[in-house]
Amino acid sequence: MTSSDHITTETAQDDTENGMSSTRSKLRDYATRLDKAMQGGGESRIKAQHDKGKYTARERIARLFDPDTFIETGLFISHKAIGLMKGKKPIDGDGVVTGYGRINGRLVYVYAQDFTVLGGSLGNAHGKKICAVYENAMKNGAPVVGFNDSGGARIQEGVDALAGFGEIFFQNVNASGVIPQISVIMGPAAGGAVYSPALTDFIIMVEETAQMFVTGPEIVKTVMGETTSFEELGGSSVHSFKSGVASFSRTDEDEALDLVRKLIGILPSNNLEDPPAIDATDDKARASSKLDTIIPDDPKEPFDMFEVIEEIVDHGDFLEIMPNWGKNIIIGFGRLNGLPVGIVANQPKVLAGSLDIDASIKGAKFIRFCDSFNIPIISLVDVPGFLPGLDQEHGGIIRNGAKLLYAYCEATVPKITVILRKAFGGAYIVMGSKHLRTDVNFAWPTAEIAVMGAEGAVKILYRRQLMAADDPEKLQLELEEQFRDEFYSPYTTARLGHIDKIILPSETRPRIIEALWPLLTKREQRMKRKHGNIPL
Ligand code: HXC
């Protein structure tokens, strides 16, 4: 039964029996209008939506929120009937459903573009409704979830539609770092529409039904002479594996909705709140003997950093972000003794864990998110350096590596770093070293901390001796051994005060949890300024 059923039946009966009372007819009229507005683009378009494996805007919202908590806003807002919309009937809601509700009891704002109404295209009023969602979400300090399913700017409204987009972009930027913003792409996000999700914190794409592209296949063909499809141009796999646009992809809408609810459960509602801690059900003193044997004897042999993360976080529960892009760095959320933390970890299994352009951008963006929303950052380090090569240098590893460095320096949330194995050169500094104001720095006894690897260092330092030697290979190995003993040792670094403590691998979880609780009241002020100039 819809909210209007009651009014419709009762008032209809009264109207017939008593003649039209003006109040009753108004109530009846309201009920009829409400029912019509709720139907969006009507039955056949809803069926077409379902046939594509997609929910409607209202179905998405109903599944997102706790039952019966959604309150709709702006239901009767419509277009201004200008441009090619002149003379067209009003469209209740103007193709977007907006409002607020609760996720696990917490306030969350939402907008959901309704593809059944003019292809979810964004007219001026549609844009204003989304902006109103943002204004209220910011005033009340709650996250915004946006369901994108639209053909882009409503062509019939001309520049007024562009104005709608411009206003949304402004709100996205204004809200950045104030409230979490999650974009869920569940259909096309075409043209300038893509820039709203791109300005938000997380983009979730649904496989096969979601596509994001600035210019569609037809324009690509006309301008560039390239033949392509929507999926090849901007499907979820493109943005998960190639472009790095998507934070997550999920196989269907239900999975994507579950993910939104999970994410909301980890994030604070706004930048003035701490992330939501839950009662810890995993032992905070839990040691892991597996970690004592995880580092291979051969320094060139990789290990899987995921196994380390799973041993450390509560119940091994880790939500990885961007799992298929920049795989040499791992980012994501876990909990430690019930408190959400952000994990940044090198992955020795991919490119030996070295930092390249993609990994630097990926890490930097995540660190800045955590810093904005009071989420402590735990860094797990096994990094041989920045990835060498023409591709990287010409692609701007200097400019892009600087982003990661900048993000670590800028972050004032609690920061804890553990060096597991290699931490060489500039990459040692970048990956949350003490010099960047990390609060607590641990190293495992297996840590190797140096300006550079022994092989390269010996070749530079002892070039003449090696050239003159009878057996240069033997000498090289001997000198490498000496170099390792002298410079690699974590005890040297600890003696210099650059490491706070050397810990057993098996004790990593309890030691991090111990180090974290005093930092929860941490306050660190930096020089006041308008904003820094992060190298972009
Ligand atoms: C008005 C639109 C529309 C739009 C779709 N429709 N896009 N109406 N403005 N931008 C309408 C269609 O006319 C159609 O109406 C209905 O929505 C469903 O569209 P279909 O094409 O039948 O659906 P489908 O085959 O699923 O294809 C969806 C689509 C395609 C891939 C999104 O419609 C498309 O390519 N649209 C244009 C996408 C685009 O290039 N947008 C950029 C606009 S410019 P009827 O009544 O026939 O059912 C832009 C610049 C913004 O966005 C810049 C901001 C900075």
Coordinates of C-alpha atoms in Angstrom, one line a residue, residues 39-56 59 114-116:
Q39 CA 5.6 5.7 -11.3
G40 CA 8.6 7.5 -12.8
G41 CA 8.7 6.8 -16.6
G42 CA 5.9 4.3 -16.4
E43 CA 5.5 0.6 -16.7
S44 CA 7.1 -0.1 -20.1
R45 CA 10.2 1.9 -19.2
I46 CA 10.5 0.2 -15.8
K47 CA 10.2 -3.2 -17.6
A48 CA 13.0 -2.1 -20.0
Q49 CA 15.1 -1.2 -16.9
H50 CA 14.5 -4.5 -15.3
D51 CA 15.2 -6.4 -18.6
K52 CA 18.7 -4.8 -18.5
G53 CA 19.2 -6.3 -15.0
K54 CA 18.9 -2.9 -13.4
Y55 CA 16.7 -1.7 -10.5
T56 CA 14.8 1.5 -10.8
E59 CA 14.1 0.2 -5.8
D114 CA 15.9 7.7 -12.8
F115 CA 16.7 6.4 -16.2
T116 CA 13.1 5.7 -17.0

